[in-house]
Each structure stands twice: as structure tokens, then as C-alpha cells.
Short mmCIF file of C-alpha atoms in Angstrom, two decimals:
data_model
loop_
_atom_site.label_atom_id
_atom_site.label_comp_id
_atom_site.label_asym_id
_atom_site.label_seq_id
_atom_site.Cartn_x
_atom_site.Cartn_y
_atom_site.Cartn_z
CA ALA A 816 0.00 0.00 0.00
CA SER A 817 1.22 3.47 -0.75
CA LEU A 818 1.65 6.14 1.87
CA LYS A 819 -0.20 8.55 -0.42
CA LYS A 820 -3.55 9.63 1.00
CA GLU A 821 -5.86 12.55 0.42
CA LYS A 822 -4.47 15.10 2.87
CA GLU A 823 -7.75 16.90 3.37
CA SER A 824 -9.59 13.73 4.35
CA PHE A 825 -6.73 12.82 6.65
CA ILE A 826 -7.12 16.15 8.45
CA MET A 827 -10.85 15.54 8.84
CA HIS A 828 -10.18 12.05 10.19
CA ILE A 829 -7.67 13.30 12.73
CA ALA A 830 -9.88 16.19 13.82
CA ALA A 831 -12.91 13.92 14.21
CA ASN A 832 -11.03 11.45 16.37
CA ASN A 833 -8.87 13.99 18.21
CA LYS A 834 -5.84 11.75 17.70
CA LEU A 835 -2.28 12.47 16.66
CA THR A 836 -2.98 16.17 16.30
CA PHE A 837 0.74 16.77 16.50
CA LEU A 838 1.02 15.22 13.03
CA LEU A 839 -1.05 17.93 11.36
CA ALA A 840 1.84 20.30 10.78
CA ALA A 841 4.08 17.46 9.66
CA LEU A 842 1.73 15.84 7.17
CA CYS A 843 -0.62 18.57 5.99
CA PRO A 844 1.37 21.57 4.75
CA LEU A 845 -1.46 22.87 2.58
CA PHE A 846 -3.47 23.60 5.69
CA GLN A 847 -0.54 24.29 7.98
CA PRO A 848 -0.84 28.09 8.17
CA ASN A 849 -4.23 27.74 9.84
CA LEU A 850 -3.05 25.10 12.29
CA LEU A 851 0.49 25.26 13.57
CA GLN A 852 3.32 27.62 12.87
CA ALA A 853 6.30 26.14 11.03
CA VAL A 854 9.59 25.84 12.83
CA ASN A 855 13.11 25.00 11.73
CA GLY A 856 13.65 21.28 12.02
CA LEU A 857 12.88 18.07 10.18
CA GLN A 858 10.22 16.97 7.73
CA ILE A 859 8.63 13.60 8.39
CA GLY A 860 9.14 12.28 4.84
CA PRO A 861 12.93 12.65 4.64
CA LEU A 862 13.31 11.48 8.25
CA LEU A 863 11.31 8.30 7.66
CA SER A 864 13.18 7.75 4.38
CA THR A 865 16.54 7.77 6.16
CA CYS A 866 15.21 5.42 8.85
CA VAL A 867 14.10 2.95 6.17
CA ASP A 868 17.47 3.17 4.42
CA ALA A 869 19.32 2.74 7.73
CA CYS A 870 17.13 -0.26 8.54
CA GLN A 871 18.13 -1.84 5.22
CA ARG A 872 21.78 -1.38 6.19
CA GLY A 873 21.16 -3.02 9.54
CA CYS A 874 19.60 -6.01 7.82
CA ALA A 875 22.61 -6.22 5.50
CA GLU A 876 24.96 -6.45 8.49
CA ILE A 877 22.88 -9.18 10.11
CA ARG A 878 22.79 -11.16 6.87
CA SER A 879 26.55 -10.73 6.47
CA VAL A 880 27.18 -12.25 9.91
CA GLN A 881 24.87 -15.16 9.08
CA ALA A 882 26.56 -15.71 5.71
CA CYS A 883 29.95 -15.88 7.44
CA ARG A 884 28.52 -18.25 10.01
CA GLU A 885 27.28 -20.59 7.28
CA ARG A 886 30.44 -20.29 5.21
CA THR A 887 32.85 -21.12 8.02
CA GLY A 888 30.64 -23.48 9.99
CA ASP A 889 31.80 -21.80 13.18
CA ASP A 890 29.52 -21.47 16.17
CA LEU A 891 28.16 -17.98 16.66
CA LYS A 892 29.87 -16.21 19.54
CA PHE A 893 27.62 -14.39 21.97
CA GLU A 894 27.48 -13.09 25.51
CA LEU A 895 24.59 -12.76 27.92
CA LYS A 896 23.85 -9.29 29.28
CA ASP A 897 21.92 -11.13 32.02
CA SER A 898 23.57 -14.44 32.88
CA SER A 899 20.23 -15.91 33.96
CA ASP A 900 18.27 -14.94 30.82
CA SER A 901 18.92 -16.50 27.41
CA ARG A 902 16.87 -13.70 25.83
CA SER A 903 19.61 -11.22 26.78
CA ALA A 904 22.10 -12.61 24.24
CA LEU A 905 24.34 -10.11 22.45
CA THR A 906 26.13 -11.09 19.24
CA GLU A 907 28.44 -9.60 16.66
CA ALA A 908 25.35 -9.01 14.51
CA ASP A 909 23.76 -6.79 17.18
CA GLY A 910 26.84 -4.60 17.37
CA LYS A 911 27.42 -4.34 13.62
CA ALA A 912 23.77 -3.59 12.90
CA GLN A 913 23.57 -0.92 15.60
CA ARG A 914 26.76 0.76 14.36
CA ALA A 915 25.44 0.74 10.79
CA ILE A 916 22.03 2.17 11.72
CA ILE A 917 22.89 4.71 14.37
CA GLY A 918 26.19 5.72 12.79
CA ALA A 919 24.50 6.50 9.49
CA LEU A 920 21.61 8.37 11.13
CA ARG A 921 23.99 10.48 13.23
CA ALA A 922 26.11 11.25 10.20
CA GLU A 923 22.96 12.30 8.32
CA TRP A 924 21.20 14.41 10.94
CA GLY A 925 23.88 15.32 13.49
CA ASP A 926 23.94 15.02 17.25
CA ASP A 927 20.82 17.13 17.82
CA LEU A 928 18.59 14.24 16.78
CA ARG A 929 18.01 12.02 19.80
CA ILE A 930 18.69 8.36 18.99
CA VAL A 931 18.27 5.62 21.58
CA GLY A 932 19.60 2.15 20.78
CA GLU A 933 19.06 -1.05 22.74
CA GLU A 934 22.78 -1.74 22.84
CA ASP A 935 23.83 1.79 23.82
CA ASN A 936 25.29 0.59 27.11
CA ASP A 937 27.12 -2.40 25.66
CA GLU A 938 30.13 -0.62 24.12
CA VAL A 939 29.23 -1.50 20.55
CA PHE A 940 30.88 1.73 19.45
CA THR A 941 34.65 2.08 19.48
CA ASP A 942 37.01 5.01 19.01
CA ASP A 943 37.38 3.99 15.36
CA ASP A 944 33.65 4.52 14.79
CA ASP A 945 34.14 8.26 15.25
CA LYS A 946 36.36 8.17 12.16
CA THR A 947 34.04 6.02 10.06
CA GLU A 948 32.60 7.70 7.00
CA PHE A 949 29.03 6.63 6.31
CA GLU A 950 27.46 6.82 2.88
CA PRO A 951 24.64 9.39 2.85
CA LEU A 952 21.22 7.95 3.57
CA ARG A 953 18.40 8.36 1.07
CA ARG A 954 16.01 11.19 1.93
CA ASP A 955 13.84 10.89 -1.17
CA LEU A 956 12.07 7.53 -0.84
CA PHE A 957 8.73 9.19 -0.12
CA ASP A 958 8.95 12.39 -2.14
CA ASP A 959 6.06 11.23 -4.33
CA ASP A 960 3.98 9.95 -1.39
CA ILE A 961 4.37 12.68 1.18
CA GLY A 962 6.09 15.55 -0.62
CA GLU A 963 6.92 18.84 1.07
CA THR A 964 5.64 19.16 4.62
CA ALA A 965 6.04 21.58 7.46
CA GLU A 966 9.15 21.25 9.57
CA ILE A 967 9.03 19.94 13.12
CA GLU A 968 11.45 20.83 15.90
CA ILE A 969 14.23 18.27 15.91
CA ALA A 970 13.98 18.10 19.71
CA ASP A 971 10.43 16.71 19.37
CA PHE A 972 11.71 13.52 17.72
CA THR A 973 13.33 10.43 19.21
CA ILE A 974 14.54 7.50 17.11
CA PHE A 975 14.42 4.13 18.86
CA VAL A 976 16.63 1.39 17.43
CA ASP A 977 16.63 -2.32 18.16
CA PRO A 978 19.33 -3.49 15.76
CA LEU A 979 18.46 -7.16 16.13
CA ASP A 980 15.13 -7.97 17.74
CA GLY A 981 15.15 -11.69 18.42
CA THR A 982 18.85 -12.18 19.20
CA ARG A 983 18.14 -15.40 21.05
CA GLU A 984 16.33 -16.69 17.97
CA PHE A 985 19.28 -15.63 15.81
CA VAL A 986 21.67 -17.59 18.04
CA GLU A 987 19.41 -20.64 17.91
CA GLY A 988 19.07 -20.43 14.11
CA ARG A 989 15.34 -19.55 14.11
CA LEU A 990 16.03 -16.80 11.62
CA ALA A 991 12.47 -16.08 10.47
CA ASN A 992 11.79 -14.54 13.90
CA CYS A 993 14.56 -11.93 13.60
CA GLN A 994 13.93 -8.27 12.83
CA SER A 995 15.72 -4.93 12.80
CA LEU A 996 13.58 -2.11 14.20
CA VAL A 997 13.91 1.64 13.64
CA GLY A 998 11.04 3.61 15.17
CA VAL A 999 10.18 7.31 15.13
CA ALA A 1000 8.54 8.83 18.20
CA MET A 1001 7.32 12.40 18.44
CA ASN A 1002 6.39 14.08 21.70
CA GLY A 1003 6.21 10.70 23.41
CA LYS A 1004 4.05 9.01 20.75
CA SER A 1005 5.01 6.37 18.18
CA ILE A 1006 4.35 7.87 14.75
CA GLY A 1007 6.38 5.91 12.22
CA GLY A 1008 9.12 3.45 11.56
CA ALA A 1009 10.61 0.54 9.69
CA ILE A 1010 10.60 -3.18 10.44
CA GLY A 1011 13.46 -4.93 8.70
CA ILE A 1012 13.06 -8.67 8.10
CA PRO A 1013 16.57 -9.95 7.27
CA PHE A 1014 15.42 -13.52 6.52
CA PRO A 1015 11.86 -13.50 5.08
CA ALA A 1016 12.15 -17.17 4.09
CA GLY A 1017 14.04 -18.16 7.24
CA ASP A 1018 17.35 -18.25 5.39
CA LEU A 1019 19.50 -16.27 2.95
CA SER A 1020 17.61 -17.40 -0.16
CA THR A 1021 15.75 -14.09 -0.56
CA GLU A 1022 16.75 -10.50 0.06
CA ALA A 1023 15.51 -8.64 3.13
CA THR A 1024 12.03 -7.13 3.34
CA ILE A 1025 11.44 -3.71 4.88
CA VAL A 1026 7.94 -2.89 6.11
CA TYR A 1027 7.52 0.83 6.78
CA GLY A 1028 4.68 3.10 7.77
CA ILE A 1029 3.27 6.19 9.42
CA ALA A 1030 0.68 5.68 12.15
CA GLU A 1031 -2.91 6.04 10.93
CA MET A 1032 -1.70 7.02 7.46
CA GLY A 1033 -0.41 3.97 5.57
CA THR A 1034 2.29 1.37 5.03
CA GLY A 1035 4.47 -0.03 2.28
CA THR A 1036 7.34 -2.43 1.65
CA LEU A 1037 10.77 -2.44 0.04
CA GLY A 1038 12.94 -5.37 -0.97
CA ALA A 1039 11.58 -8.91 -1.20
CA PRO A 1040 7.76 -9.05 -1.41
CA LEU A 1041 6.00 -9.62 1.88
CA THR A 1042 4.48 -13.10 1.70
CA ARG A 1043 3.02 -13.31 5.21
CA GLY A 1044 -0.61 -12.82 6.27
CA PRO A 1045 -3.55 -12.71 6.55
CA PHE A 1046 -3.33 -16.44 7.18
CA PRO A 1047 -1.49 -18.60 9.72
CA LEU A 1048 2.11 -19.58 9.18
CA ASP A 1049 2.56 -23.02 7.61
CA ARG A 1050 3.58 -24.50 10.95
CA ASN A 1051 0.26 -23.40 12.48
CA ILE A 1052 -2.06 -24.06 9.53
CA ASP A 1053 -3.42 -27.42 10.81
CA GLY A 1054 -6.84 -26.45 12.18
CA VAL A 1055 -7.17 -29.68 14.16
CA LYS A 1056 -3.83 -29.36 15.90
CA TYR A 1057 -4.14 -25.58 16.21
CA PRO A 1058 -7.83 -24.62 16.43
CA ARG A 1059 -8.57 -20.96 15.93
CA PRO A 1060 -8.44 -18.29 17.20
CA HIS A 1061 -4.66 -18.25 17.41
CA ILE A 1062 -3.09 -16.33 20.30
CA ALA A 1063 0.60 -15.55 19.82
CA THR A 1064 2.95 -15.48 22.81
CA GLY A 1065 6.56 -16.29 23.54
CA ASP A 1066 7.66 -19.37 25.45
CA SER A 1067 7.93 -17.64 28.83
CA THR A 1068 6.84 -19.65 31.87
CA ALA A 1069 6.50 -16.57 34.09
CA PRO A 1070 3.43 -16.88 36.36
CA ILE A 1071 1.87 -13.69 34.98
CA MET A 1072 2.17 -15.00 31.43
CA THR A 1073 0.61 -18.31 32.47
CA ALA A 1074 -2.28 -16.43 34.08
CA CYS A 1075 -2.81 -14.35 30.92
CA LYS A 1076 -2.92 -17.40 28.68
CA GLU A 1077 -5.34 -19.25 30.95
CA ALA A 1078 -7.62 -16.21 31.05
CA ILE A 1079 -7.79 -15.82 27.27
CA ILE A 1080 -6.99 -19.02 25.39
CA LYS A 1081 -9.03 -21.60 27.28
CA PRO A 1082 -12.35 -19.68 27.29
CA LEU A 1083 -11.98 -18.98 23.56
CA LYS A 1084 -11.10 -22.62 22.85
CA GLY A 1085 -8.25 -21.38 20.69
CA SER A 1086 -4.57 -22.20 20.40
CA ASN A 1087 -1.36 -20.76 21.72
CA VAL A 1088 1.10 -20.32 18.84
CA LEU A 1089 4.68 -19.40 19.63
CA TYR A 1090 6.53 -16.46 18.09
CA GLY A 1091 9.97 -15.15 18.92
CA GLY A 1092 10.78 -11.45 19.15
CA ALA A 1093 8.54 -8.59 20.29
CA GLY A 1094 8.37 -7.00 16.85
CA ASN A 1095 7.59 -10.32 15.22
CA LYS A 1096 4.61 -10.92 17.53
CA ILE A 1097 3.20 -7.47 16.80
CA LEU A 1098 3.73 -7.82 13.05
CA ALA A 1099 2.01 -11.23 13.16
CA ALA A 1100 -1.12 -9.57 14.56
CA ALA A 1101 -0.88 -6.59 12.21
CA LEU A 1102 -0.82 -8.94 9.21
CA GLY A 1103 -3.69 -11.09 10.49
CA GLU A 1104 -1.62 -14.24 11.04
CA VAL A 1105 -3.01 -14.41 14.56
CA ALA A 1106 -6.12 -13.07 16.28
CA CYS A 1107 -4.14 -11.57 19.14
CA SER A 1108 -0.59 -11.28 20.50
CA ILE A 1109 0.10 -11.04 24.21
CA GLN A 1110 3.35 -10.46 26.07
CA HIS A 1111 3.87 -9.59 29.73
CA THR A 1112 7.15 -7.72 29.34
CA TYR A 1113 9.59 -6.39 26.75
CA GLY A 1114 13.03 -4.81 26.72
CA GLY A 1115 12.23 -1.16 26.12
CA PRO A 1116 10.77 1.42 23.72
CA TRP A 1117 13.03 0.19 20.91
CA ASP A 1118 11.00 -3.06 20.88
CA LEU A 1119 7.64 -1.36 20.31
CA CYS A 1120 8.10 2.00 18.59
CA ALA A 1121 8.35 0.86 14.96
CA PRO A 1122 5.95 -2.11 15.27
CA GLU A 1123 3.28 0.00 17.01
CA ALA A 1124 3.33 2.64 14.26
CA ILE A 1125 3.06 0.04 11.51
CA LEU A 1126 0.32 -1.85 13.37
CA THR A 1127 -1.82 1.27 13.77
CA ALA A 1128 -1.12 2.28 10.17
CA MET A 1129 -2.64 -1.06 9.17
CA GLY A 1130 -5.66 -0.46 11.38
CA GLY A 1131 -4.68 -2.64 14.33
CA ARG A 1132 -4.64 -1.77 18.00
CA ILE A 1133 -2.16 -2.08 20.86
CA THR A 1134 -2.52 -1.42 24.59
CA ASP A 1135 -0.76 -2.67 27.68
CA LEU A 1136 -2.19 -5.70 29.50
CA PHE A 1137 -4.59 -3.46 31.39
CA GLY A 1138 -6.07 -1.66 28.39
CA ASP A 1139 -4.08 1.57 28.70
CA GLU A 1140 -2.13 3.19 25.88
CA ILE A 1141 1.57 2.37 25.56
CA ALA A 1142 3.36 5.10 27.51
CA ILE A 1143 7.03 4.18 27.32
CA TYR A 1144 8.35 6.61 24.71
CA GLY A 1145 8.55 9.80 26.74
CA ASP A 1146 10.87 10.96 29.49
CA ASP A 1147 7.91 10.80 31.87
CA ALA A 1148 7.31 7.06 31.32
CA PRO A 1149 6.33 5.41 34.62
CA PRO A 1150 8.74 3.02 36.37
CA ARG A 1151 8.72 -0.57 35.13
CA CYS A 1152 6.58 0.55 32.22
CA ASN A 1153 7.92 -2.28 30.05
CA GLU A 1154 6.54 -4.79 32.56
CA ARG A 1155 3.01 -3.68 31.71
CA GLY A 1156 3.40 -5.77 28.56
CA TYR A 1157 1.14 -5.49 25.54
CA VAL A 1158 -2.01 -6.84 23.93
CA VAL A 1159 -2.22 -6.53 20.13
CA THR A 1160 -5.17 -7.18 17.84
CA PRO A 1161 -5.32 -6.85 14.04
CA PRO A 1162 -7.84 -4.89 12.02
CA GLY A 1163 -11.04 -6.89 11.81
CA SER A 1164 -10.00 -9.24 14.59
CA THR A 1165 -12.44 -11.97 15.53
CA ILE A 1166 -11.70 -11.08 19.16
CA ASP A 1167 -12.69 -7.76 20.67
CA HIS A 1168 -9.64 -5.98 22.07
CA ASP A 1169 -11.46 -4.45 25.03
CA ALA A 1170 -12.96 -7.84 25.87
CA ILE A 1171 -9.47 -9.32 26.10
CA THR A 1172 -8.14 -6.67 28.47
CA ALA A 1173 -11.37 -6.90 30.51
CA LYS A 1174 -10.84 -10.65 30.94
CA LEU A 1175 -7.27 -10.03 32.03
CA LEU A 1176 -8.32 -7.36 34.53
CA ALA A 1177 -10.91 -9.74 35.97
CA THR A 1178 -8.19 -12.29 36.75
CA PRO A 1179 -7.00 -12.15 40.40
CA PHE A 1180 -3.36 -12.85 39.56
CA VAL A 1181 -3.34 -10.09 36.93
CA GLN A 1182 -4.96 -7.72 39.43
CA GLU A 1183 -2.18 -8.39 41.93
CA TYR A 1184 0.41 -7.94 39.20
CA GLN A 1185 -1.07 -4.58 38.21
CA LYS A 1186 -1.14 -3.52 41.86
CA SER A 1187 2.56 -4.30 42.25
CA LEU A 1188 3.40 -2.19 39.22
CA ASN A 1189 1.25 0.71 40.36
CA GLU A 1190 2.96 0.69 43.73
CA ALA A 1191 6.29 1.17 41.94
CA GLU A 1192 5.14 4.50 40.46
#
């Protein structure tokens, strides 16, 4: 789908729903003089374009590490950021992808653009990186779709980067679960981003796919055609073994996750299908592969920013476990915000989103869990 929409109808839609009003100046320059005053800063089209290009470069680095792994037959070296959690694995691919993405974005936009990467505290940058020359990123990918727009203060933007979402899956060779995420937040809200899929076929046989979008405006793809959705993955297609509706989760055995699954899956007489990676679970719901995705915790805003924007651009919905909006992107995010998890439903879901969160809130264990999080605020 193209990002191109009738700008006037988009304004009417936003005004009617009182949502994302901060996007008016960015996306609707024809009406901008009557709405918000232009400032020196960035336009959303060129910014998103560079994020998509940087995401492609991140995917290239991940694929390069995998190609070397297959060529040499050597085991992939990794370290655990948390010795007790296999999901905290950090590999050469994480570091190379983060350097490629963040290095290129910093070279393009300078230090005034706030960029937050998952691996920022893991010394993936070296002194030599300061001397690296990065090829300019493309700013023109959406010139025909978005065109000239008003400029937004650069301080209003934050770019959230997860260079390799699904590192554990990468280590274990479950490559179809891996993604590279570059999200754009504005004033504490997810508004756009790119999901890079380095291994669409689960191997190196096809080039990477980039899914990009702007929240409530539209989505598109670059690279290999997107072949997923709106149908279950082949491994979950057997309706007898996996009766629908399908509820996607990870393989966590945490008590809160067990309580969530018992509250939702059993009453619906559906199936629990396993997906690795936060972004992959959200994309699965956005594409209609599953009726709902549920997770009790995630690493940080870099896990959700790009997937949330693309989900909402496709017409889907995301909240935390308790039915509240995701509130992790701003400096005022509450403590342990990531432990509020997420519930995701696709457009036209067979399951009502509010009904899911209501069932969760009616569960005593979930109530106690919510209480413990609220006490931390």
C-alpha cells in the first residue's frame, strides 16, 4: 500500500477522532498556516526515508554475519547481558547492525537528533567509529507519497533502534523470527518506523524485506515481497492441531504469562502459537496471522516503537495488558513501564480488544500484578 492519502480527508479524520494532532503540521502543509506555525527542524518524509534506508543497512549487516557463520561453519559467539536470561544474548550481529544504523543516522542528521539504541550501554561503538565515514542515507524515498511538509522541531523527535530484535532466535538459528527495528517517536508518541526482516524465508535465499509506515496514514514495503498474512504460518495451519483463534505469545513460563494465557486461550477454545521477538509478535497480529498477541514484558521502547506505528497504520490496536495506551516513549514514562506488557489485535480481529483486556483485569493474579506495578510509580 502506498503512503499517499488525500491530505484533506486525513485532516478531517484526525480532527474527528482527536488523535495524533501533533502530526497535522508534519503531514498537511497545505493547511498548515491555519493550524500550527512552522519551525526550523525536520520533515517527516525525509526522516522516515533515512530510517528505512538505515534499517536496510542493519539487515545487510545481520545477513553478512549469518553468511559468514554458514560459510565457516563456526559457532556464533555471543554473551549474555543477564547471565540468567537466554533472551539477553548479544552477538556480533547486534553490534554491527547498531553501528550501521545509528552511525548512518547520526552522520545524516547530526547530534541534535536524539537516537536511543538497545545496545547503547554495551560498548558496541569504538574510538574507530568516530572516524568512520558513512554513505549518505536516502532522503527521497517518499517524495512522491508525502512531498513537502512543514518542519518539526528536531527536539520533538526520538529515534528508537533495536538493531536485532530476536537475538536469542538468531543464536538458535530460528532466523524467520529476527527483525531490525527503527522507530520514530514524536512528543512521546510512536508515529512511524521501519521493520526490517533480514530472513523472510528463514534463510539467505531471498533478500531482506522492509515494512515501513506512518501511524494512521499507511504502510508499504521495500525489498523482497511480503508473503506473510492474513493467514497462519505453515507450521500453524493445521486447524485440528491448532484450532482458531490463534493467540501468539513467547515461550515464557512466568506466572503472569501463564495467568494471561489461561484467562484468554481456554475460554476462547483457541490455540497458543509461539513467536519469537517482540516486533515479530506485533507484526504477526498486524498482518492477520493471529487473532491476538500477548506479552507480559519487553526490553524497552526500541522493541515497540516501529511495530506499534506500523500496526496502527494497518488499522490494528495495541494497549498494555490493562487496556491503557503504551506510555514508554517519553521521558515521563512510569517506572517498570515495560513490565506492563502489551495486547495486540489486528484490524477486523475476531476477538474484541477491550474484551481481552477486561478478561485479564478480571483475573485475580493479573490484578495483583497490576497492583505491584502501580505501587512502583
